[in-house]
Amino acid sequence: MTRRERYEAHQRRRSLVIATISTVTVVAAIYFLVPLAPGWTKVQQSFFNGETLVKTFPKLLEAFRINVMIFAWSAPAIAVLGLLIALARDAKSPALFPLRIFGAAFTDVFRGVPVILTVYLIGFGIPGLGLPRPWNSPYIWGSLALILTYSAYVAEIFRSGIDSVHHSQRAAALSLGLSERQVMRDVVLPQAIRNVVPSQMNMLIALQKDVSLLSFIGPVEIFRQAGVFKSLLANFTPYVGAAIIFLIVTIPATRYADHLMARQMRERR
Amino acid sequence: MPKLELQGVIKRFGDRTVCDGINLTVDEGQMVCLIGASGSGKSTLLRCINLLEPIEDGAIFLDGEDISIPGLNPQSVRARIGIVFQSFNLFPHMTALENVMLAPRRVRGLFRAELQPEVEALFARFGLADRMHNYPDQLSGGQQQRVAIVRALAMQPEVMLFDEITSALDPQLVGEVLDVLLMLKKQGMTMVMATHEMGFAREAADKICFLDSGRIIEEGPPEAVFDHPSHQTTQAFLARALK
Ligand SMILES: Nc1ncnc2c1ncn2[C@@H]1O[C@H](COP(=O)(O)OP(=O)(O)OP(=O)(O)O)[C@@H](O)[C@H]1O
Ligand SMILES: [Mg+2]
């Protein structure tokens, strides 16, 4: 071991010891101090009731399947629609000018309105037209509201990805005699999409959480199910259970997105 | 009839005139070198010939045919004139082979299998036979630049344009790329290149054009331009460049 390595090993040990001590201190402080708060026993009873958690957890998990289902059919639709909107907004041919205007209006509107409002307006409004079953299902119109809103954001991310491809790539492709369309499809888009994968991952995570907003127009997904249990058992623990289920899905996904992002940063340099 | 002819080409960016009435003739099989200070308009001129930049005035003829008519579809012209850039500009998401095959497949409408022998022969000729399946970031600068040349050649162009293709290379890699140019010259390719490699220009070029602020202020065979420059600006430039 060289002198330098000995020194660095010593430094690493030191950092580890300090980090451990400080973490233990903070955790211990929370563990001992929080229960001293006057309302703690009540909070513990109504939010962290082990028995209630065990009893409701399987049902919550089952309700979560609805979230997964809505997510599973919305996400591909969002990807496709988002990409189409992005391409429409960058269309150059004058014949497609109306498409550009439409694309711009679309993104402005759906990014400008709170998701919950869109869910309400579309989810209650369209079935209100008196459509026959199954076309009055809140699953359809709630999903559509999510698809429209998220496509607007996803489209903007795709556009930033298209902009991030250096113009010399376009020039090189054009110089070979490719048409504008071929340049977009074969050269620009593949690179643009790869560049925005981490950002789009974050949109997917957000979507997974926002599926719960559909509970307000009918579907008994996990948040609604937790609400049912809350009323039934007069206890908030089911909400904590729902939060735990979300975290089991979103924490690994978030870590993965961060990992992709970090890797891309390294590659860029 | 010259292979390529430029008559009074004018190119502006805003109110900046970057090509200011360029006249140039390039005969079949000739190698013409454009030299001149940074910013004198060499790259812009090459991009105009390839129709990557529309010109404001003047005309460009390929085989006597005006290719600079406004509104003309540039695709068919670009397929006949290859260009290689200083910064390679390979497509990073494709292997060397895919880079080379893309345009022939899309523009010449050929299938991979039809192209394979032709393209493999090109790779072999430029010493890249064992690099076909590598991605650009797995290749050295010299190899990347040779792949870029192969990519342009796969379109079977009649004229090749080179824009300082060795400027981004480590000095020890410059030779392998310049050798490729000599090989092309031997095969009778018509070439126009912008370069800072004065030694190479002197050896290999049939004609040297010296650009200054968007004008060709001196042109002729290498011996004439390098040894007896008539213009003061040329003398000053060469004194600096050959030092
Ligand atoms: N797209 C553009 N928009 C505006 N100005 C430009 C553009 N491209 C080039 N120019 C300007 O035109 C002039 C000529 O540039 P050009 O790249 O053709 O010079 P060059 O002779 O190739 O120089 P170098 O030896 O540095 O490559 C420069 O002043 C440059 O700033
Ligand atoms: Mg240049």
PDB file of C-alpha atoms in Angstrom, chain A residues 168-169 171-179 182 185-187 190-191, chain B residues 50 52 75 78 83 89-94 102-103 106-107 151 155:
ATOM      1  CA  SER A 168     -24.660  18.670 -38.223  1.00  0.00           C
ATOM      2  CA  GLN A 169     -26.381  15.283 -38.051  1.00  0.00           C
ATOM      3  CA  ALA A 171     -26.750  18.205 -42.606  1.00  0.00           C
ATOM      4  CA  ALA A 172     -24.828  14.940 -42.945  1.00  0.00           C
ATOM      5  CA  ALA A 173     -28.009  12.990 -43.631  1.00  0.00           C
ATOM      6  CA  LEU A 174     -29.350  15.561 -46.115  1.00  0.00           C
ATOM      7  CA  SER A 175     -26.015  15.677 -47.912  1.00  0.00           C
ATOM      8  CA  LEU A 176     -26.394  11.983 -48.720  1.00  0.00           C
ATOM      9  CA  GLY A 177     -29.619  12.702 -50.588  1.00  0.00           C
ATOM     10  CA  LEU A 178     -32.115  11.623 -47.925  1.00  0.00           C
ATOM     11  CA  SER A 179     -35.462  13.422 -47.843  1.00  0.00           C
ATOM     12  CA  GLN A 182     -36.114  10.060 -44.009  1.00  0.00           C
ATOM     13  CA  ARG A 185     -37.153   8.952 -39.169  1.00  0.00           C
ATOM     14  CA  ASP A 186     -33.743   7.348 -39.612  1.00  0.00           C
ATOM     15  CA  VAL A 187     -31.340   9.851 -38.119  1.00  0.00           C
ATOM     16  CA  PRO A 190     -33.766   7.529 -32.972  1.00  0.00           C
ATOM     17  CA  GLN A 191     -31.210   9.814 -31.312  1.00  0.00           C
TER      18      GLN A 191
ATOM     19  CA  ASN B  50     -23.934  20.524 -52.144  1.00  0.00           C
ATOM     20  CA  LEU B  52     -27.025  22.496 -48.105  1.00  0.00           C
ATOM     21  CA  GLN B  75     -32.120  15.446 -53.219  1.00  0.00           C
ATOM     22  CA  ARG B  78     -26.957  15.794 -53.346  1.00  0.00           C
ATOM     23  CA  ILE B  83     -19.432  15.802 -48.927  1.00  0.00           C
ATOM     24  CA  ASN B  89     -20.795  13.482 -38.436  1.00  0.00           C
ATOM     25  CA  LEU B  90     -21.295   9.742 -38.410  1.00  0.00           C
ATOM     26  CA  PHE B  91     -24.663   8.640 -37.057  1.00  0.00           C
ATOM     27  CA  PRO B  92     -23.812   7.503 -33.517  1.00  0.00           C
ATOM     28  CA  HIS B  93     -26.746   5.105 -33.213  1.00  0.00           C
ATOM     29  CA  MET B  94     -25.678   3.012 -36.196  1.00  0.00           C
ATOM     30  CA  LEU B 102     -28.510   3.921 -45.014  1.00  0.00           C
ATOM     31  CA  ALA B 103     -28.457   6.287 -47.990  1.00  0.00           C
ATOM     32  CA  ARG B 106     -33.218   4.764 -48.922  1.00  0.00           C
ATOM     33  CA  VAL B 107     -32.164   6.780 -51.960  1.00  0.00           C
ATOM     34  CA  ARG B 151     -20.420   6.530 -46.559  1.00  0.00           C
ATOM     35  CA  MET B 155     -23.770   6.798 -53.114  1.00  0.00           C
TER      36      MET B 155
END
